[in-house]
mmCIF file of C-alpha atoms in Angstrom:
data_model
loop_
_atom_site.group_PDB
_atom_site.id
_atom_site.type_symbol
_atom_site.label_atom_id
_atom_site.label_comp_id
_atom_site.label_asym_id
_atom_site.label_seq_id
_atom_site.Cartn_x
_atom_site.Cartn_y
_atom_site.Cartn_z
ATOM 1 C CA MET A 1 -0.046 -0.264 0.104
ATOM 2 C CA ALA A 2 3.027 2.499 0.963
ATOM 3 C CA ASN A 3 4.459 1.661 -2.553
ATOM 4 C CA GLU A 4 1.372 2.494 -4.114
ATOM 5 C CA ARG A 5 0.817 5.760 -2.250
ATOM 6 C CA ASP A 6 4.474 6.713 -3.044
ATOM 7 C CA LYS A 7 3.779 6.143 -6.837
ATOM 8 C CA ASP A 8 0.815 7.983 -6.541
ATOM 9 C CA SER A 9 2.390 10.835 -5.053
ATOM 10 C CA SER A 10 5.070 10.726 -7.338
ATOM 11 C CA SER A 11 3.012 10.399 -10.639
ATOM 12 C CA ARG A 12 0.787 13.646 -9.322
ATOM 13 C CA ARG A 13 4.174 15.566 -8.904
ATOM 14 C CA GLN A 14 5.249 14.884 -12.240
ATOM 15 C CA THR A 15 1.702 15.815 -13.750
ATOM 16 C CA VAL A 16 1.952 19.053 -11.865
ATOM 17 C CA GLN A 17 5.861 19.718 -13.266
ATOM 18 C CA ALA A 18 4.696 18.800 -16.555
ATOM 19 C CA ALA A 19 1.828 21.290 -16.364
ATOM 20 C CA GLU A 20 3.952 24.003 -14.895
ATOM 21 C CA VAL A 21 6.593 23.575 -17.993
ATOM 22 C CA GLY A 22 3.913 23.358 -20.427
ATOM 23 C CA THR A 23 2.647 26.680 -19.199
ATOM 24 C CA ASP A 24 5.876 28.664 -19.165
ATOM 25 C CA ILE A 25 6.182 27.619 -22.917
ATOM 26 C CA LEU A 26 3.035 28.697 -23.458
ATOM 27 C CA LYS A 27 3.698 32.221 -22.004
ATOM 28 C CA GLY A 28 7.080 32.023 -23.611
ATOM 29 C CA LEU A 29 5.093 31.832 -27.005
ATOM 30 C CA ALA A 30 2.755 34.637 -25.965
ATOM 31 C CA GLU A 31 5.948 36.897 -25.085
ATOM 32 C CA ARG A 32 7.540 36.263 -28.351
ATOM 33 C CA VAL A 33 4.578 37.264 -30.566
ATOM 34 C CA PRO A 34 3.855 37.194 -33.820
ATOM 35 C CA ALA A 35 6.388 33.770 -34.096
ATOM 36 C CA THR A 36 9.658 32.494 -32.995
ATOM 37 C CA THR A 37 11.615 30.030 -33.894
ATOM 38 C CA LEU A 38 12.655 26.911 -31.614
ATOM 39 C CA SER A 39 16.432 28.009 -30.380
ATOM 40 C CA GLY A 40 14.855 31.523 -29.819
ATOM 41 C CA LEU A 41 11.922 30.321 -27.395
ATOM 42 C CA ALA A 42 14.344 27.738 -25.463
ATOM 43 C CA GLU A 43 16.798 30.411 -24.769
ATOM 44 C CA HIS A 44 13.751 32.292 -23.780
ATOM 45 C CA VAL A 45 12.091 30.050 -21.063
ATOM 46 C CA GLY A 46 15.982 28.881 -20.335
ATOM 47 C CA MET A 47 15.109 24.821 -21.297
ATOM 48 C CA PRO A 48 16.839 22.581 -23.484
ATOM 49 C CA ALA A 49 15.669 22.988 -27.358
ATOM 50 C CA SER A 50 14.835 19.223 -27.155
ATOM 51 C CA LYS A 51 12.595 19.639 -24.398
ATOM 52 C CA VAL A 52 11.291 22.466 -25.772
ATOM 53 C CA HIS A 53 10.295 20.869 -28.945
ATOM 54 C CA ARG A 54 8.781 17.575 -26.891
ATOM 55 C CA TYR A 55 6.375 20.187 -25.116
ATOM 56 C CA LEU A 56 5.656 21.939 -28.776
ATOM 57 C CA GLN A 57 4.381 18.926 -30.305
ATOM 58 C CA ALA A 58 1.903 18.558 -27.137
ATOM 59 C CA LEU A 59 0.583 21.724 -27.817
ATOM 60 C CA ILE A 60 0.340 21.487 -31.280
ATOM 61 C CA ALA A 61 -1.926 18.303 -30.694
ATOM 62 C CA SER A 62 -3.992 20.138 -28.531
ATOM 63 C CA GLY A 63 -4.426 23.368 -30.499
ATOM 64 C CA PHE A 64 -2.475 25.612 -28.223
ATOM 65 C CA ALA A 65 0.295 25.958 -30.451
ATOM 66 C CA GLU A 66 1.065 26.021 -34.190
ATOM 67 C CA GLN A 67 3.914 25.537 -36.510
ATOM 68 C CA ASP A 68 4.535 27.664 -39.742
ATOM 69 C CA PRO A 69 5.516 24.954 -42.568
ATOM 70 C CA ALA A 70 7.090 27.568 -44.712
ATOM 71 C CA THR A 71 9.382 29.193 -42.035
ATOM 72 C CA ASN A 72 9.098 26.482 -39.097
ATOM 73 C CA HIS A 73 8.254 29.095 -36.503
ATOM 74 C CA TYR A 74 6.009 28.783 -33.827
ATOM 75 C CA THR A 75 3.354 30.547 -32.739
ATOM 76 C CA LEU A 76 0.196 30.646 -30.253
ATOM 77 C CA GLY A 77 -2.870 27.917 -31.737
ATOM 78 C CA ARG A 78 -6.341 28.807 -31.938
ATOM 79 C CA GLU A 79 -7.232 27.124 -28.596
ATOM 80 C CA ALA A 80 -4.685 29.879 -26.830
ATOM 81 C CA LEU A 81 -6.008 32.438 -28.707
ATOM 82 C CA MET A 82 -9.572 31.872 -27.839
ATOM 83 C CA VAL A 83 -8.769 31.342 -23.790
ATOM 84 C CA GLY A 84 -6.892 34.787 -24.312
ATOM 85 C CA LEU A 85 -9.697 36.256 -25.786
ATOM 86 C CA ALA A 86 -12.033 34.904 -22.826
ATOM 87 C CA ALA A 87 -9.437 36.398 -20.456
ATOM 88 C CA LEU A 88 -9.192 39.799 -22.202
ATOM 89 C CA GLY A 89 -13.268 40.082 -22.180
ATOM 90 C CA ARG A 90 -13.176 39.948 -18.461
ATOM 91 C CA LEU A 91 -10.767 42.913 -18.475
ATOM 92 C CA ASP A 92 -12.484 45.448 -20.144
ATOM 93 C CA VAL A 93 -10.832 48.384 -20.124
ATOM 94 C CA VAL A 94 -13.171 51.036 -19.007
ATOM 95 C CA LYS A 95 -14.560 48.211 -16.247
ATOM 96 C CA LEU A 96 -11.132 47.919 -15.193
ATOM 97 C CA VAL A 97 -10.000 51.587 -15.024
ATOM 98 C CA ALA A 98 -13.170 52.910 -13.846
ATOM 99 C CA PRO A 99 -12.113 52.512 -10.119
ATOM 100 C CA ARG A 100 -8.547 53.415 -10.541
ATOM 101 C CA LEU A 101 -9.404 56.952 -12.474
ATOM 102 C CA CYS A 102 -11.559 57.818 -9.546
ATOM 103 C CA GLU A 103 -8.782 57.258 -7.070
ATOM 104 C CA LEU A 104 -6.406 59.032 -9.609
ATOM 105 C CA ARG A 105 -8.914 62.148 -9.430
ATOM 106 C CA ASP A 106 -9.006 62.131 -5.841
ATOM 107 C CA ARG A 107 -5.205 61.719 -5.337
ATOM 108 C CA LEU A 108 -4.462 64.335 -7.797
ATOM 109 C CA ASN A 109 -7.908 66.659 -7.320
ATOM 110 C CA GLU A 110 -7.886 66.931 -11.318
ATOM 111 C CA THR A 111 -10.249 66.001 -13.874
ATOM 112 C CA CYS A 112 -9.306 62.463 -15.365
ATOM 113 C CA PHE A 113 -10.916 60.717 -18.302
ATOM 114 C CA LEU A 114 -10.208 57.624 -20.314
ATOM 115 C CA ALA A 115 -10.482 57.783 -24.001
ATOM 116 C CA VAL A 116 -10.532 54.799 -26.456
ATOM 117 C CA TRP A 117 -10.072 54.670 -30.143
ATOM 118 C CA GLY A 118 -13.345 55.567 -32.072
ATOM 119 C CA ASN A 119 -14.279 55.570 -35.840
ATOM 120 C CA LYS A 120 -13.684 59.664 -35.787
ATOM 121 C CA GLY A 121 -10.694 59.224 -33.565
ATOM 122 C CA PRO A 122 -9.778 59.356 -29.496
ATOM 123 C CA ALA A 123 -13.063 59.268 -28.102
ATOM 124 C CA VAL A 124 -13.674 60.298 -24.214
ATOM 125 C CA VAL A 125 -15.535 57.414 -22.762
ATOM 126 C CA LEU A 126 -15.391 57.754 -19.278
ATOM 127 C CA VAL A 127 -14.875 61.203 -16.772
ATOM 128 C CA GLU A 128 -14.022 61.615 -13.171
ATOM 129 C CA GLN A 129 -14.589 65.412 -12.814
ATOM 130 C CA ALA A 130 -12.587 67.087 -10.050
ATOM 131 C CA ILE A 131 -13.721 70.420 -8.037
ATOM 132 C CA ARG A 132 -11.615 72.227 -10.507
ATOM 133 C CA ALA A 133 -13.227 70.888 -13.405
ATOM 134 C CA VAL A 134 -12.249 71.493 -16.655
ATOM 135 C CA THR A 135 -15.638 70.362 -18.760
ATOM 136 C CA LEU A 136 -15.258 71.763 -22.234
ATOM 137 C CA VAL A 137 -12.717 69.263 -23.444
ATOM 138 C CA THR A 138 -13.670 66.240 -21.094
ATOM 139 C CA GLN A 139 -17.013 65.481 -21.596
ATOM 140 C CA VAL A 140 -18.336 62.013 -22.115
ATOM 141 C CA GLY A 141 -18.326 61.413 -26.281
ATOM 142 C CA SER A 142 -16.101 64.442 -26.927
ATOM 143 C CA VAL A 143 -13.838 63.419 -29.781
ATOM 144 C CA LEU A 144 -10.161 64.937 -29.272
ATOM 145 C CA PRO A 145 -7.760 65.964 -32.024
ATOM 146 C CA LEU A 146 -5.174 63.558 -32.743
ATOM 147 C CA LEU A 147 -2.060 65.847 -33.273
ATOM 148 C CA ASN A 148 -3.284 68.678 -31.341
ATOM 149 C CA SER A 149 -4.055 67.123 -27.800
ATOM 150 C CA SER A 150 -1.801 64.911 -25.330
ATOM 151 C CA THR A 151 -4.471 61.978 -25.718
ATOM 152 C CA GLY A 152 -4.256 62.133 -29.378
ATOM 153 C CA LEU A 153 -0.490 62.105 -29.403
ATOM 154 C CA VAL A 154 -0.146 59.178 -27.315
ATOM 155 C CA PHE A 155 -2.823 57.483 -29.792
ATOM 156 C CA ASN A 156 -0.541 58.474 -32.639
ATOM 157 C CA ALA A 157 2.269 57.066 -31.259
ATOM 158 C CA PHE A 158 0.990 53.474 -30.144
ATOM 159 C CA LEU A 159 -1.634 52.706 -32.784
ATOM 160 C CA PRO A 160 -0.145 51.355 -36.019
ATOM 161 C CA ASP A 161 0.253 53.667 -38.814
ATOM 162 C CA SER A 162 -2.593 51.978 -40.717
ATOM 163 C CA GLU A 163 -5.204 53.234 -38.309
ATOM 164 C CA THR A 164 -4.139 56.566 -37.738
ATOM 165 C CA GLU A 165 -3.092 57.529 -41.150
ATOM 166 C CA ALA A 166 -6.171 59.040 -42.487
ATOM 167 C CA LEU A 167 -6.584 61.135 -39.402
ATOM 168 C CA ARG A 168 -3.384 62.605 -39.548
ATOM 169 C CA ARG A 169 -3.104 63.471 -42.918
ATOM 170 C CA GLU A 170 -6.418 65.327 -42.392
ATOM 171 C CA GLU A 171 -5.222 67.116 -39.435
ATOM 172 C CA ALA A 172 -1.879 67.882 -40.665
ATOM 173 C CA GLY A 173 -2.948 68.850 -44.200
ATOM 174 C CA ALA A 174 0.024 69.164 -46.187
ATOM 175 C CA SER A 175 2.973 69.020 -43.766
ATOM 176 C CA ASP A 176 6.294 69.590 -44.794
ATOM 177 C CA LYS A 177 8.755 67.004 -44.050
ATOM 178 C CA GLN A 178 10.310 68.748 -40.955
ATOM 179 C CA ALA A 179 7.163 68.598 -39.335
ATOM 180 C CA LEU A 180 6.774 65.062 -40.225
ATOM 181 C CA LEU A 181 10.120 64.555 -38.626
ATOM 182 C CA ASP A 182 9.360 65.983 -35.675
ATOM 183 C CA LEU A 183 6.169 64.159 -35.078
ATOM 184 C CA GLU A 184 7.995 60.785 -35.379
ATOM 185 C CA ARG A 185 10.335 62.302 -32.717
ATOM 186 C CA ILE A 186 7.634 63.140 -30.497
ATOM 187 C CA SER A 187 5.949 59.616 -31.079
ATOM 188 C CA ASP A 188 9.349 57.917 -30.177
ATOM 189 C CA ARG A 189 9.749 59.907 -27.168
ATOM 190 C CA ILE A 190 6.458 58.776 -25.847
ATOM 191 C CA ARG A 191 6.960 55.055 -26.693
ATOM 192 C CA ARG A 192 10.167 55.372 -24.509
ATOM 193 C CA SER A 193 8.479 56.995 -22.042
ATOM 194 C CA GLY A 194 4.920 56.296 -21.925
ATOM 195 C CA LEU A 195 3.859 59.859 -21.396
ATOM 196 C CA GLN A 196 2.893 62.968 -22.974
ATOM 197 C CA GLN A 197 2.427 66.595 -21.538
ATOM 198 C CA ALA A 198 0.569 69.760 -23.103
ATOM 199 C CA ARG A 199 0.519 72.849 -21.712
ATOM 200 C CA GLY A 200 -2.344 75.139 -23.624
ATOM 201 C CA MET A 201 -2.415 72.783 -26.780
ATOM 202 C CA LEU A 202 -5.778 72.335 -26.994
ATOM 203 C CA MET A 203 -7.002 75.166 -25.201
ATOM 204 C CA PRO A 204 -5.370 78.181 -24.078
ATOM 205 C CA GLY A 205 -4.880 77.832 -20.105
ATOM 206 C CA VAL A 206 -5.584 74.191 -19.884
ATOM 207 C CA ASN A 207 -2.790 71.785 -19.274
ATOM 208 C CA ALA A 208 -2.930 67.883 -19.547
ATOM 209 C CA LEU A 209 -0.728 64.815 -18.952
ATOM 210 C CA SER A 210 -1.909 61.518 -20.700
ATOM 211 C CA ALA A 211 -0.468 57.895 -20.517
ATOM 212 C CA PRO A 212 -1.326 54.755 -22.465
ATOM 213 C CA VAL A 213 -2.881 51.542 -20.967
ATOM 214 C CA LEU A 214 -1.533 48.616 -23.033
ATOM 215 C CA THR A 215 -2.988 45.034 -23.276
ATOM 216 C CA THR A 216 -1.428 41.710 -24.674
ATOM 217 C CA GLY A 217 1.024 42.048 -27.534
ATOM 218 C CA ASP A 218 1.444 45.634 -26.245
ATOM 219 C CA ARG A 219 -1.630 46.777 -28.264
ATOM 220 C CA LEU A 220 -3.303 49.895 -27.374
ATOM 221 C CA ALA A 221 -6.455 49.681 -25.235
ATOM 222 C CA GLY A 222 -7.043 53.204 -24.185
ATOM 223 C CA VAL A 223 -5.339 56.328 -22.714
ATOM 224 C CA ILE A 224 -5.588 58.075 -19.467
ATOM 225 C CA THR A 225 -5.559 61.590 -19.340
ATOM 226 C CA VAL A 226 -5.232 64.232 -16.233
ATOM 227 C CA VAL A 227 -6.180 67.455 -17.303
ATOM 228 C CA GLY A 228 -6.405 70.881 -15.209
ATOM 229 C CA GLY A 229 -6.297 74.760 -15.619
ATOM 230 C CA ALA A 230 -2.758 76.173 -16.207
ATOM 231 C CA SER A 231 -3.462 78.110 -12.662
ATOM 232 C CA GLY A 232 -3.293 75.115 -10.487
ATOM 233 C CA PHE A 233 -1.817 72.105 -12.729
ATOM 234 C CA GLU A 234 1.453 72.861 -14.322
ATOM 235 C CA ALA A 235 1.566 69.177 -16.455
ATOM 236 C CA ASP A 236 5.127 68.666 -15.382
ATOM 237 C CA PRO A 237 6.534 65.539 -16.790
ATOM 238 C CA ASP A 238 8.748 65.345 -13.786
ATOM 239 C CA GLY A 239 6.319 65.975 -11.130
ATOM 240 C CA GLU A 240 4.500 64.191 -8.624
ATOM 241 C CA ALA A 241 1.140 63.898 -11.128
ATOM 242 C CA ALA A 242 3.228 62.685 -13.599
ATOM 243 C CA GLN A 243 4.315 59.678 -11.525
ATOM 244 C CA VAL A 244 1.143 59.080 -9.982
ATOM 245 C CA LEU A 245 -0.324 58.848 -13.613
ATOM 246 C CA LEU A 246 2.451 56.579 -14.516
ATOM 247 C CA THR A 247 1.973 54.120 -11.689
ATOM 248 C CA THR A 248 -1.422 53.825 -12.450
ATOM 249 C CA ALA A 249 -1.375 53.511 -16.477
ATOM 250 C CA ARG A 250 1.730 50.596 -15.852
ATOM 251 C CA GLU A 251 -0.436 48.881 -13.078
ATOM 252 C CA MET A 252 -3.555 49.022 -15.853
ATOM 253 C CA SER A 253 -1.245 47.968 -18.400
ATOM 254 C CA GLU A 254 -0.050 44.880 -16.493
ATOM 255 C CA ARG A 255 -3.489 43.832 -15.396
ATOM 256 C CA MET A 256 -4.185 43.561 -19.352
ATOM 257 C CA GLY A 257 -1.185 41.634 -20.095
ATOM 258 C CA GLY A 258 0.848 44.410 -21.701
ATOM 259 C CA ARG A 259 4.061 45.587 -21.010
ATOM 260 C CA PHE A 260 4.626 49.512 -19.977
ATOM 261 C CA PRO A 261 7.678 51.540 -21.430
ATOM 262 C CA ALA A 262 10.167 51.014 -18.842
ATOM 263 C CA ASN A 263 12.332 53.993 -19.576
ATOM 264 C CA ARG A 264 11.431 56.349 -16.982
#
């Protein structure tokens, strides 16, 4: 009887260990999207390539991984994508950010809002007004300019060009080459820092700070913005409000499976 119990216990441990290894490899595939080589994945997860290959075959058989026959690269399979979509469905950005937006407003005593990408550009979907409310640009349903607001510039930095090009051309008109280079430098800085400030950009006397909320694959889910009158809100990128905003955006991004910029 003792031997049988020992065998059962050993079998359970092996099953748990195998599941942990499989999960680590699955996470590795997710972290190396859109696709990866066997050697690259093995190095990433710190396992021998032969071991990773055995587990990949099991994941492919169950639909959690796929191998491109043309390149032999590995990627997430349909079943993994279905699980991921189900999880993301529970982490709707509005539901997730709403309570933290209240905390941010209370901490800074400035109006805070969340914007998502709509068919006409950055659309405000959630607002927490402060006592010193700046209401003209922060009402739910407001659509903000792409290039003339801190919120829009964050969208321009993180969204694919294919999504922003039409609106960018419409707003920029026949911009010269130098203006386009300046915009790319701004976008690069935003991608590295995770922050954009604006002083009187959209409206005279109104300042703002904006930061992205990123989801799986480092895709942009929304932008959190703090906005206030210039007399009381300096929108200093090195100030306390910026640090509090960055902390909130980083935590929300991590909850949604995104990797927030680390260069701060």
